[in-house]
Short mmCIF file of C-alpha atoms and ligand atoms in Angstrom, two decimals:
data_model
loop_
_atom_site.label_atom_id
_atom_site.label_comp_id
_atom_site.label_asym_id
_atom_site.label_seq_id
_atom_site.Cartn_x
_atom_site.Cartn_y
_atom_site.Cartn_z
CA MET A 109 140.84 154.17 58.37
CA ARG A 110 140.07 150.52 58.55
CA SER A 111 136.82 150.22 56.54
CA PRO A 112 137.80 151.91 53.28
CA ARG A 113 140.75 149.55 53.02
CA LEU A 114 138.53 146.56 53.70
CA PHE A 115 136.14 147.84 51.10
CA LEU A 116 138.95 147.88 48.58
CA ILE A 117 139.92 144.25 49.13
CA PRO A 118 137.18 142.62 47.02
CA LEU A 119 137.92 145.06 44.22
CA LEU A 120 141.63 144.38 44.41
CA LEU A 121 141.00 140.64 44.55
CA SER A 122 138.76 140.62 41.54
CA SER A 123 141.16 142.72 39.50
CA LEU A 124 144.00 140.46 40.62
CA LEU A 125 142.03 137.41 39.50
CA LEU A 126 141.34 139.05 36.17
CA ILE A 127 145.04 139.81 35.72
CA MET A 128 145.94 136.23 36.70
CA ALA A 129 143.40 134.85 34.28
CA ALA A 130 144.78 137.06 31.53
CA CYS A 131 148.32 135.91 32.31
CA ASN A 132 147.32 132.27 32.52
CA ALA A 133 145.16 132.06 29.44
CA PRO A 134 147.90 132.13 26.81
CA GLU A 135 150.12 129.89 28.90
CA VAL A 136 147.43 127.23 29.23
CA GLN A 137 146.68 127.48 25.54
CA GLN A 138 150.37 127.21 24.68
CA LYS A 139 150.75 124.21 26.97
CA GLN A 140 147.88 122.39 25.32
CA SER A 141 149.29 122.97 21.87
CA ASP A 142 152.89 122.12 22.75
CA PRO A 143 153.57 119.04 20.59
CA LEU A 144 156.55 118.12 22.78
CA GLU A 145 154.39 117.76 25.90
CA PRO A 146 154.05 113.93 25.74
CA TYR A 147 157.83 113.53 25.61
CA TYR A 148 158.87 115.84 28.48
CA PRO A 149 158.97 113.05 31.10
CA ALA A 150 161.96 111.61 29.25
CA PHE A 151 164.22 114.65 28.83
CA HIS A 152 165.03 118.08 30.19
CA LYS A 153 163.35 120.84 28.22
CA GLU A 154 166.32 123.15 28.76
CA ALA A 155 168.56 120.74 26.86
CA LEU A 156 166.75 121.50 23.58
CA PRO A 157 168.34 124.23 21.48
CA ALA A 158 166.15 127.29 20.85
CA ASP A 159 166.07 126.55 17.11
CA PHE A 160 165.06 122.88 17.52
CA ASP A 161 162.84 121.98 14.55
CA PHE A 162 160.18 119.64 15.92
CA GLU A 163 158.21 119.60 12.66
CA SER A 164 161.17 118.16 10.76
CA THR A 165 161.93 115.56 13.43
CA PRO A 166 160.49 112.10 12.76
CA ARG A 167 158.02 110.64 15.26
CA TYR A 168 157.59 106.92 15.77
CA ASN A 169 154.61 105.25 17.35
CA LEU A 170 155.50 101.61 17.91
CA THR A 171 153.28 98.77 19.11
CA LEU A 172 155.44 95.72 19.72
CA ARG A 173 154.87 92.20 20.96
CA VAL A 174 158.04 90.52 22.17
CA ASP A 175 157.92 86.74 22.66
CA PRO A 176 161.22 85.96 24.41
CA ASP A 177 160.89 82.16 24.08
CA ALA A 178 160.47 82.35 20.32
CA ARG A 179 162.84 85.38 20.12
CA ARG A 180 160.16 86.96 17.94
CA VAL A 181 159.15 90.60 17.70
CA THR A 182 155.97 91.47 15.86
CA GLY A 183 155.17 95.10 15.41
CA VAL A 184 153.12 97.87 13.88
CA GLN A 185 154.90 101.16 13.41
CA GLN A 186 153.41 104.52 12.57
CA VAL A 187 156.10 106.93 11.51
CA HIS A 188 155.87 110.60 10.67
CA PHE A 189 158.35 111.77 8.07
CA ARG A 190 159.23 115.07 6.38
CA ASN A 191 160.99 115.28 3.01
CA LEU A 192 164.17 117.27 3.70
CA SER A 193 165.87 116.43 0.40
CA GLY A 194 165.09 119.66 -1.46
CA ILE A 195 163.56 117.67 -4.33
CA VAL A 196 160.31 115.88 -5.07
CA MET A 197 160.54 112.41 -3.60
CA SER A 198 158.69 109.24 -4.52
CA ASP A 199 160.63 106.68 -2.48
CA ILE A 200 161.27 106.41 1.25
CA TYR A 201 163.92 104.08 2.65
CA LEU A 202 163.51 102.09 5.87
CA ARG A 203 166.51 100.17 7.21
CA LEU A 204 166.18 96.52 8.30
CA TYR A 205 169.45 96.32 10.22
CA PRO A 206 168.72 92.94 11.91
CA ASN A 207 169.34 91.39 8.47
CA LEU A 208 173.01 92.44 8.54
CA PRO A 209 175.18 89.29 8.61
CA GLN A 210 176.92 90.49 11.78
CA LEU A 211 173.55 90.66 13.58
CA GLY A 212 172.22 87.41 12.14
CA GLY A 213 168.52 88.18 12.50
CA LEU A 214 165.64 87.79 10.11
CA MET A 215 163.46 90.87 9.61
CA LYS A 216 160.54 91.10 7.21
CA VAL A 217 158.15 93.91 6.38
CA SER A 218 154.71 92.56 5.53
CA ALA A 219 152.69 95.70 4.79
CA VAL A 220 153.14 99.43 4.29
CA ARG A 221 150.24 101.88 4.18
CA THR A 222 150.05 105.64 3.85
CA LEU A 223 148.15 107.41 6.59
CA PRO A 224 145.52 108.67 7.21
CA ASP A 225 143.98 107.14 4.06
CA ARG A 226 145.42 103.66 4.76
CA TYR A 227 146.30 102.99 1.12
CA ALA A 228 148.60 100.02 0.73
CA VAL A 229 151.81 101.03 -1.02
CA GLY A 230 154.50 98.96 -2.70
CA PHE A 231 157.86 98.16 -1.17
CA VAL A 232 160.85 96.11 -2.28
CA PRO A 233 163.95 94.84 -0.47
CA ASP A 234 167.04 96.89 -1.26
CA VAL A 235 170.65 97.44 -0.12
CA GLU A 236 171.28 93.68 0.30
CA ASN A 237 168.04 93.26 2.22
CA THR A 238 169.14 95.77 4.89
CA ALA A 239 166.46 98.19 3.66
CA VAL A 240 163.08 98.36 1.99
CA ARG A 241 162.35 101.01 -0.60
CA VAL A 242 158.76 102.21 -0.18
CA THR A 243 157.28 103.77 -3.31
CA LEU A 244 154.60 106.35 -2.58
CA ILE A 245 151.46 106.65 -4.70
CA ASN A 246 151.63 110.45 -4.57
CA GLU A 247 155.02 112.10 -4.82
CA LEU A 248 156.14 114.13 -1.86
CA ASP A 249 157.18 117.75 -2.46
CA SER A 250 160.22 119.08 -0.68
CA GLY A 251 159.21 119.97 2.87
CA GLN A 252 155.99 117.94 2.65
CA GLU A 253 155.14 115.46 5.39
CA GLN A 254 153.92 111.88 5.21
CA ASP A 255 152.75 109.34 7.75
CA LEU A 256 153.31 105.65 7.10
CA GLU A 257 152.11 102.52 8.84
CA VAL A 258 154.44 99.53 8.63
CA GLU A 259 153.84 95.96 9.79
CA PHE A 260 156.88 93.83 10.44
CA GLU A 261 158.27 90.75 12.13
CA ILE A 262 161.73 89.89 13.43
CA ILE A 263 163.31 86.62 14.54
CA ALA A 264 166.42 87.19 16.63
CA PRO A 265 169.22 84.61 16.77
CA LYS A 266 170.16 82.52 19.80
CA LYS A 267 173.83 81.93 20.51
CA ASP A 268 175.96 80.37 23.21
CA GLY A 269 178.67 83.02 23.12
CA TYR A 270 178.23 86.71 22.45
CA VAL A 271 175.53 88.63 20.63
CA LEU A 272 174.89 92.30 20.03
CA PHE A 273 171.46 91.36 18.68
CA GLY A 274 169.76 88.21 19.98
CA ASP A 275 169.56 85.83 22.91
CA SER A 276 172.57 84.71 24.90
CA GLN A 277 173.37 84.20 28.57
CA ASP A 278 169.72 84.73 29.59
CA ILE A 279 169.55 88.22 28.07
CA LEU A 280 167.72 89.07 24.83
CA THR A 281 169.13 92.29 23.36
CA LEU A 282 167.06 93.94 20.65
CA PRO A 283 168.65 97.07 19.19
CA TYR A 284 167.54 98.17 15.68
CA ALA A 285 164.33 96.10 16.11
CA TYR A 286 161.99 98.25 13.99
CA PRO A 287 162.17 99.59 10.41
CA MET A 288 164.33 102.67 10.97
CA LEU A 289 164.03 105.64 8.64
CA ALA A 290 167.32 105.97 6.78
CA ARG A 291 169.18 109.19 7.50
CA GLN A 292 168.39 112.01 5.10
CA THR A 293 171.34 113.96 3.70
CA GLY A 294 169.56 117.15 2.59
CA ASN A 295 171.51 116.71 -0.66
CA PRO A 296 169.14 116.53 -3.68
CA ALA A 297 171.69 114.52 -5.70
CA ASN A 298 171.91 111.78 -3.10
CA PRO A 299 169.11 112.15 -0.55
CA TRP A 300 169.64 108.96 1.54
CA ARG A 301 172.43 107.41 3.58
CA LEU A 302 172.33 103.73 2.66
CA GLU A 303 175.80 102.44 3.52
CA ILE A 304 176.28 98.93 4.85
CA PRO A 305 178.47 99.12 7.96
CA PRO A 306 181.45 96.75 8.20
CA THR A 307 181.31 94.10 10.92
CA PHE A 308 183.61 95.97 13.34
CA ALA A 309 181.93 99.39 13.16
CA ASP A 310 178.84 101.06 14.65
CA ILE A 311 175.66 100.25 12.77
CA ALA A 312 172.86 102.78 12.84
CA LEU A 313 172.84 105.82 10.56
CA THR A 314 169.77 107.68 11.73
CA ASP A 315 168.33 111.07 12.56
CA GLN A 316 166.96 112.26 15.89
CA ALA A 317 163.36 111.19 16.44
CA PHE A 318 160.73 111.02 19.16
CA TYR A 319 159.35 107.64 20.17
CA SER A 320 156.15 106.53 21.83
CA VAL A 321 156.28 102.75 22.29
CA THR A 322 154.05 100.05 23.76
CA VAL A 323 155.68 96.65 24.32
CA SER A 324 153.68 93.53 25.27
CA LEU A 325 155.76 91.04 27.21
CA PRO A 326 155.21 88.06 29.57
CA ALA A 327 154.71 89.43 33.09
CA ASP A 328 157.83 87.81 34.58
CA TYR A 329 160.15 89.63 32.18
CA THR A 330 162.06 92.86 32.82
CA ILE A 331 162.47 95.32 29.96
CA VAL A 332 165.17 98.00 29.72
CA THR A 333 164.82 100.60 26.96
CA THR A 334 165.91 103.95 25.55
CA GLY A 335 162.57 105.30 26.81
CA VAL A 336 161.13 106.21 30.19
CA GLU A 337 158.32 103.91 31.34
CA MET A 338 155.04 105.80 31.69
CA ALA A 339 152.61 103.01 32.54
CA GLN A 340 152.02 99.27 32.81
CA ALA A 341 148.72 97.51 32.21
CA ASP A 342 147.46 93.98 31.76
CA ALA A 343 147.75 93.01 28.12
CA ASN A 344 145.05 91.25 26.11
CA GLU A 345 146.88 87.96 26.54
CA PRO A 346 146.59 86.46 30.04
CA GLY A 347 149.88 86.68 31.92
CA TRP A 348 151.25 89.37 29.62
CA VAL A 349 151.83 93.04 30.44
CA ASP A 350 151.80 96.15 28.23
CA HIS A 351 154.64 98.56 29.02
CA ARG A 352 154.33 102.09 27.65
CA PHE A 353 157.41 104.27 27.05
CA VAL A 354 158.29 107.67 25.64
CA THR A 355 161.70 109.02 24.70
CA GLY A 356 163.23 112.45 24.39
CA PRO A 357 164.94 113.30 21.11
CA ALA A 358 166.76 110.03 20.44
CA ARG A 359 168.81 108.75 17.53
CA GLU A 360 167.42 105.23 17.94
CA TRP A 361 165.11 103.02 20.02
CA THR A 362 166.61 99.99 21.76
CA MET A 363 165.36 97.35 24.20
CA VAL A 364 166.77 94.55 26.34
CA VAL A 365 164.53 91.81 27.73
CA SER A 366 165.28 89.20 30.40
CA ASP A 367 163.53 87.22 33.13
CA ARG A 368 166.72 87.24 35.20
CA LEU A 369 168.01 90.80 35.33
CA GLU A 370 168.04 92.46 38.75
CA LYS A 371 167.88 96.22 39.22
CA LEU A 372 169.54 98.85 41.41
CA SER A 373 168.59 102.55 41.29
CA GLN A 374 170.03 105.78 42.58
CA MET A 375 169.31 109.49 42.09
CA VAL A 376 172.19 111.60 40.77
CA GLU A 377 171.81 115.34 40.19
CA GLY A 378 168.04 114.88 40.10
CA ASP A 379 168.08 112.10 37.48
CA VAL A 380 167.41 108.38 37.98
CA ILE A 381 170.34 106.04 37.32
CA ASN A 382 169.47 102.33 36.99
CA ASN A 383 171.81 99.37 36.80
CA TYR A 384 170.68 95.93 35.58
CA TYR A 385 172.71 92.76 36.21
CA LEU A 386 172.36 88.98 36.35
CA PRO A 387 171.78 87.57 39.88
CA GLN A 388 175.18 85.85 39.98
CA ASP A 389 176.82 89.25 39.35
CA GLU A 390 175.35 91.11 42.31
CA TYR A 391 178.74 92.35 43.49
CA ALA A 392 179.60 93.61 40.00
CA GLY A 393 176.14 95.23 39.83
CA LYS A 394 176.76 97.19 43.03
CA SER A 395 180.15 98.26 41.80
CA ALA A 396 178.74 99.30 38.39
CA MET A 397 176.04 101.30 40.19
CA ALA A 398 178.63 103.19 42.24
CA TYR A 399 180.84 103.90 39.22
CA SER A 400 177.87 104.98 37.07
CA ALA A 401 176.83 107.46 39.75
CA ALA A 402 180.38 108.81 40.10
CA VAL A 403 180.77 109.16 36.33
CA MET A 404 177.44 110.99 36.01
CA ARG A 405 178.43 113.41 38.79
CA VAL A 406 181.79 114.17 37.16
CA TYR A 407 180.41 114.64 33.62
CA HIS A 408 177.55 116.77 34.93
CA ARG A 409 180.19 119.05 36.40
CA LEU A 410 182.74 118.90 33.55
CA PHE A 411 180.46 118.92 30.49
CA SER A 412 176.83 119.90 31.08
CA PRO A 413 173.72 118.61 32.86
CA TYR A 414 172.53 115.26 31.48
CA ALA A 415 169.89 115.75 28.79
CA TYR A 416 167.57 112.88 29.72
CA THR A 417 165.81 112.20 33.01
CA GLU A 418 166.98 108.58 33.35
CA LEU A 419 170.06 106.54 32.51
CA ASP A 420 170.19 102.75 32.30
CA VAL A 421 173.41 100.76 32.46
CA THR A 422 172.94 97.06 31.77
CA GLU A 423 175.10 93.98 31.67
CA ALA A 424 174.79 92.62 28.12
CA PRO A 425 176.05 89.49 26.35
CA THR A 426 177.99 91.47 23.77
CA ARG A 427 181.50 90.67 22.61
CA TYR A 428 182.08 94.41 22.33
CA LEU A 429 183.28 95.86 25.59
CA GLY A 430 180.27 98.12 25.59
CA MET A 431 177.71 99.70 23.30
CA GLU A 432 176.03 103.06 23.53
CA PHE A 433 172.42 103.96 22.87
CA PRO A 434 170.53 107.11 23.87
CA LYS A 435 169.80 106.89 27.62
CA LEU A 436 171.02 103.26 27.69
CA ASN A 437 174.48 101.72 27.82
CA TYR A 438 175.37 98.06 27.39
CA ILE A 439 178.44 96.86 29.25
CA GLY A 440 179.72 93.53 27.92
CA VAL A 441 179.56 90.71 30.49
CA ASP A 442 183.33 90.15 30.65
CA VAL A 443 184.14 93.76 31.43
CA TYR A 444 181.09 94.05 33.68
CA ARG A 445 182.45 91.24 35.87
CA ASP A 446 185.99 92.66 35.83
CA VAL A 447 185.24 94.90 38.78
CA THR A 448 188.78 95.66 39.89
CA ASN A 449 190.27 96.35 36.50
CA SER A 450 188.33 97.50 33.46
CA GLN A 451 184.76 98.04 34.72
CA GLU A 452 185.21 101.63 35.89
CA ILE A 453 187.01 103.05 32.86
CA LEU A 454 184.65 101.29 30.45
CA ILE A 455 181.62 102.68 32.26
CA ALA A 456 183.26 106.12 32.02
CA HIS A 457 183.80 105.64 28.27
CA GLU A 458 180.28 104.36 27.56
CA ILE A 459 178.41 106.90 29.67
CA SER A 460 180.33 109.75 28.00
CA HIS A 461 178.54 108.71 24.78
CA GLN A 462 175.43 110.22 26.35
CA TRP A 463 177.21 113.51 25.53
CA TRP A 464 179.31 112.41 22.50
CA TYR A 465 176.67 110.61 20.45
CA ALA A 466 173.25 110.93 22.09
CA LEU A 467 173.48 114.70 22.71
CA VAL A 468 176.15 115.94 20.29
CA GLY A 469 175.92 113.47 17.42
CA SER A 470 178.52 112.59 14.84
CA ASP A 471 178.61 110.53 11.69
CA PRO A 472 179.72 107.02 12.76
CA TYR A 473 180.38 105.97 9.16
CA ARG A 474 182.34 108.96 7.84
CA TYR A 475 184.01 110.19 11.04
CA PRO A 476 183.94 107.32 13.54
CA TRP A 477 186.96 108.86 15.33
CA LEU A 478 185.10 112.00 16.42
CA ASP A 479 182.78 110.57 19.06
CA GLU A 480 185.03 107.60 19.93
CA GLY A 481 188.07 109.85 20.47
CA LEU A 482 186.03 112.23 22.61
CA ALA A 483 184.57 109.31 24.61
CA GLU A 484 188.02 107.77 25.18
CA HIS A 485 189.44 111.11 26.27
CA SER A 486 186.43 111.76 28.51
CA SER A 487 187.27 108.59 30.41
CA LEU A 488 190.73 110.07 31.06
CA LEU A 489 189.15 113.32 32.27
CA TYR A 490 186.98 111.33 34.67
CA MET A 491 189.88 109.24 36.01
CA GLU A 492 192.12 112.30 36.34
CA THR A 493 189.39 114.20 38.21
CA LEU A 494 189.04 111.41 40.75
CA TYR A 495 192.51 109.88 40.97
CA GLY A 496 194.99 112.51 39.75
CA GLN A 497 197.62 112.89 37.09
CA GLU A 498 199.57 109.70 37.72
CA VAL A 499 196.56 107.57 36.81
CA ALA A 500 195.89 109.78 33.77
CA ASP A 501 199.49 109.32 32.61
CA ARG A 502 199.13 105.57 32.94
CA ILE A 503 196.04 105.67 30.68
CA ARG A 504 197.94 107.73 28.11
CA VAL A 505 200.77 105.20 27.93
CA GLN A 506 199.10 101.83 28.51
CA ARG A 507 195.69 102.39 26.95
CA TRP A 508 196.70 104.60 24.01
CA ARG A 509 200.41 104.97 23.20
CA ILE A 510 201.52 101.33 23.52
CA PRO A 511 198.65 99.95 21.34
CA VAL A 512 199.17 102.70 18.72
CA LYS A 513 202.90 101.97 18.60
CA TRP A 514 202.08 98.27 18.17
CA VAL A 515 199.81 99.09 15.20
CA GLN A 516 202.58 101.22 13.67
CA ASP A 517 205.34 98.70 14.30
CA ASN A 518 203.28 96.02 12.58
CA GLY A 519 202.46 98.08 9.50
CA TYR A 520 198.73 98.59 10.21
CA ASP A 521 198.78 102.38 10.64
CA VAL A 522 196.53 104.48 8.38
CA PRO A 523 195.25 108.06 8.79
CA VAL A 524 192.45 108.13 11.37
CA GLY A 525 190.36 110.77 9.58
CA GLN A 526 188.77 108.35 7.14
CA GLU A 527 185.45 106.54 6.84
CA VAL A 528 185.02 103.11 8.43
CA THR A 529 185.86 101.16 5.26
CA ALA A 530 189.46 102.42 5.42
CA PHE A 531 190.05 100.24 8.51
CA ASP A 532 189.87 96.54 9.29
CA SER A 533 189.21 94.55 12.43
CA THR A 534 192.93 94.62 13.32
CA ASN A 535 193.45 98.38 13.40
CA TYR A 536 189.96 99.89 13.76
CA GLU A 537 189.67 100.02 17.49
CA ILE A 538 193.24 101.09 18.21
CA LEU A 539 193.29 103.87 15.62
CA VAL A 540 189.71 105.14 15.93
CA TYR A 541 189.76 105.02 19.73
CA ALA A 542 193.33 105.30 21.01
CA LYS A 543 195.03 107.35 18.30
CA SER A 544 192.18 109.85 18.09
CA ALA A 545 192.18 110.06 21.91
CA LEU A 546 195.83 111.14 21.59
CA PHE A 547 194.65 113.94 19.28
CA PHE A 548 192.14 115.21 21.86
CA ASP A 549 194.78 114.78 24.55
CA SER A 550 197.28 116.87 22.58
CA LEU A 551 194.67 119.67 22.40
CA TYR A 552 194.00 119.24 26.12
CA GLN A 553 197.68 119.55 26.96
CA GLU A 554 198.24 122.54 24.69
CA MET A 555 195.17 124.49 25.84
CA GLY A 556 195.12 123.44 29.47
CA ARG A 557 192.16 121.98 31.31
CA ASP A 558 190.01 125.12 31.63
CA ARG A 559 190.19 126.19 28.01
CA TYR A 560 189.75 122.61 26.78
CA LEU A 561 186.57 122.35 28.84
CA ASP A 562 185.45 125.72 27.43
CA VAL A 563 185.79 124.18 23.95
CA LEU A 564 183.66 121.19 24.98
CA HIS A 565 181.04 123.52 26.51
CA ALA A 566 180.83 125.54 23.29
CA PHE A 567 180.61 122.32 21.25
CA ILE A 568 177.68 121.14 23.39
CA GLU A 569 176.01 124.56 23.39
CA ARG A 570 176.09 124.90 19.59
CA TYR A 571 175.48 121.34 18.49
CA ARG A 572 173.29 119.67 21.07
CA PHE A 573 170.81 117.32 19.40
CA LYS A 574 172.54 118.05 16.10
CA THR A 575 175.20 116.21 14.10
CA PRO A 576 178.31 118.36 13.67
CA THR A 577 181.33 117.54 11.48
CA PRO A 578 184.99 117.48 12.56
CA GLN A 579 185.38 120.91 10.92
CA ASN A 580 182.71 122.30 13.29
CA PHE A 581 184.80 121.06 16.21
CA LEU A 582 188.06 122.46 14.79
CA ASP A 583 186.41 125.86 14.30
CA ILE A 584 185.49 125.96 17.99
CA VAL A 585 189.04 125.01 18.98
CA THR A 586 190.29 128.02 17.00
CA GLU A 587 187.62 130.39 18.22
CA VAL A 588 187.16 129.37 21.86
CA GLY A 589 190.36 127.44 22.55
CA GLY A 590 192.50 130.19 20.99
CA ILE A 591 194.92 127.86 19.22
CA ASP A 592 195.42 126.66 15.66
CA PRO A 593 194.42 122.97 15.83
CA MET A 594 195.72 122.11 12.35
CA PRO A 595 199.30 121.05 13.20
CA LEU A 596 197.93 118.61 15.81
CA TYR A 597 195.06 117.54 13.53
CA GLU A 598 197.47 116.88 10.68
CA LYS A 599 199.76 114.89 12.94
CA TRP A 600 197.19 112.70 14.73
CA ILE A 601 194.17 112.53 12.43
CA GLU A 602 195.58 112.94 8.94
CA GLY A 603 199.11 111.63 9.44
CA THR A 604 200.98 108.42 10.20
CA GLU A 605 203.94 109.92 12.07
CA PRO A 606 205.56 107.39 14.44
CA VAL A 607 204.28 107.60 18.02
CA SER A 608 206.55 107.06 21.01
CA GLU A 609 205.49 105.07 24.06
CA GLU A 610 206.16 108.03 26.32
ZN1 ZN B 247 182.72 104.18 22.38
#
């Protein structure tokens, strides 16, 4: 009885190996040809929707040299682009946002070539020097792809006070520091989004893209970015280091450079959370680390798992209370240091933009209220989860109702559901943040917590890594939330009905 069985083993083994080889072969082949492979370290595969269109998603390959003393960035960018306009296209627009007066930088493109042939092509400044229009030698059919190589240089400003872009308080912040493809509309009559954002509003109008970036920097400098660092190596220049990063699908690339920032790290739900702070703010840094971890735990549970594998929260010299980028949040120095009062709720607001901006996008020019209202209301959900209803009620009154009533009493109220140009620096933040938060809160109160969260889950499930409109959200409220959102929408978003303080 023993020997025949033993005799069978080699046969069984060899057939097993054959079966394994057959099973493995297509998988290995598929793995090698998976174009997303280089980017997986930066994001969770499962976060991508099944219909994600990689071929239509731009890819940037950036080689940057950042000289912090001179506040100069020199770069070569290869960018892969697909014409989604539905028409034949001869011009491509790249935005030079550092030239916006509110950023105060100086950005110049010095050469543009088509790839792989490396033909130099013409380009001219446009849109008040916040863009260059690149004219292709060969027109691009609808759906056709084109690779461009762009050489550029940026000088960032230095200021004593606050900067969103530039050097202040020992931190050099460099958002928008490459020629960003303008957002395509898909509308043949008007294929590009080329608006100039007002000084008080969010800036970048972009599409999702993948980034592979190498930054050369003096060795004693720390760099914080929207990417995950893959490697460091000695640069060609003595005393300089090359840092290599990749991103997941990201609506923009951003970096912060400093020779003073300290770092704390913690794992939360399997992802790395980093906090960066100036040495004199060590206590605030520890507090920000603890709050960031708590916020990530709560949102992971309330909304969905985080899409990226790392999150950075950094102290930044911005006048804004905070600023969101994919995988990276700036917290303005004043709020960062205000540990006992505003630090926690602001961290909750900013980190929620990793869901309401980075993951589920919105149009910051046409519907700035959509992601800001959701972010504001998310900070209430976080505070209520940890501290209960009394704290939530205080947020409703002090953070939202009293400021909105002030705006109304002083004659600054306008409907919230308008594009950024309908506001000014007096009423923008209160209406776009607080009044729209009251809209989401009215839905929350009418539907109850469970159904409201079901609505958010459906919104994430359907629109992750996409850019939905307010109507897409309202449709989900009707379908999943089971209520007609229009009376509340008309009151809070379209109307100017007086608000009480209670
Ligand atoms: Zn916000």
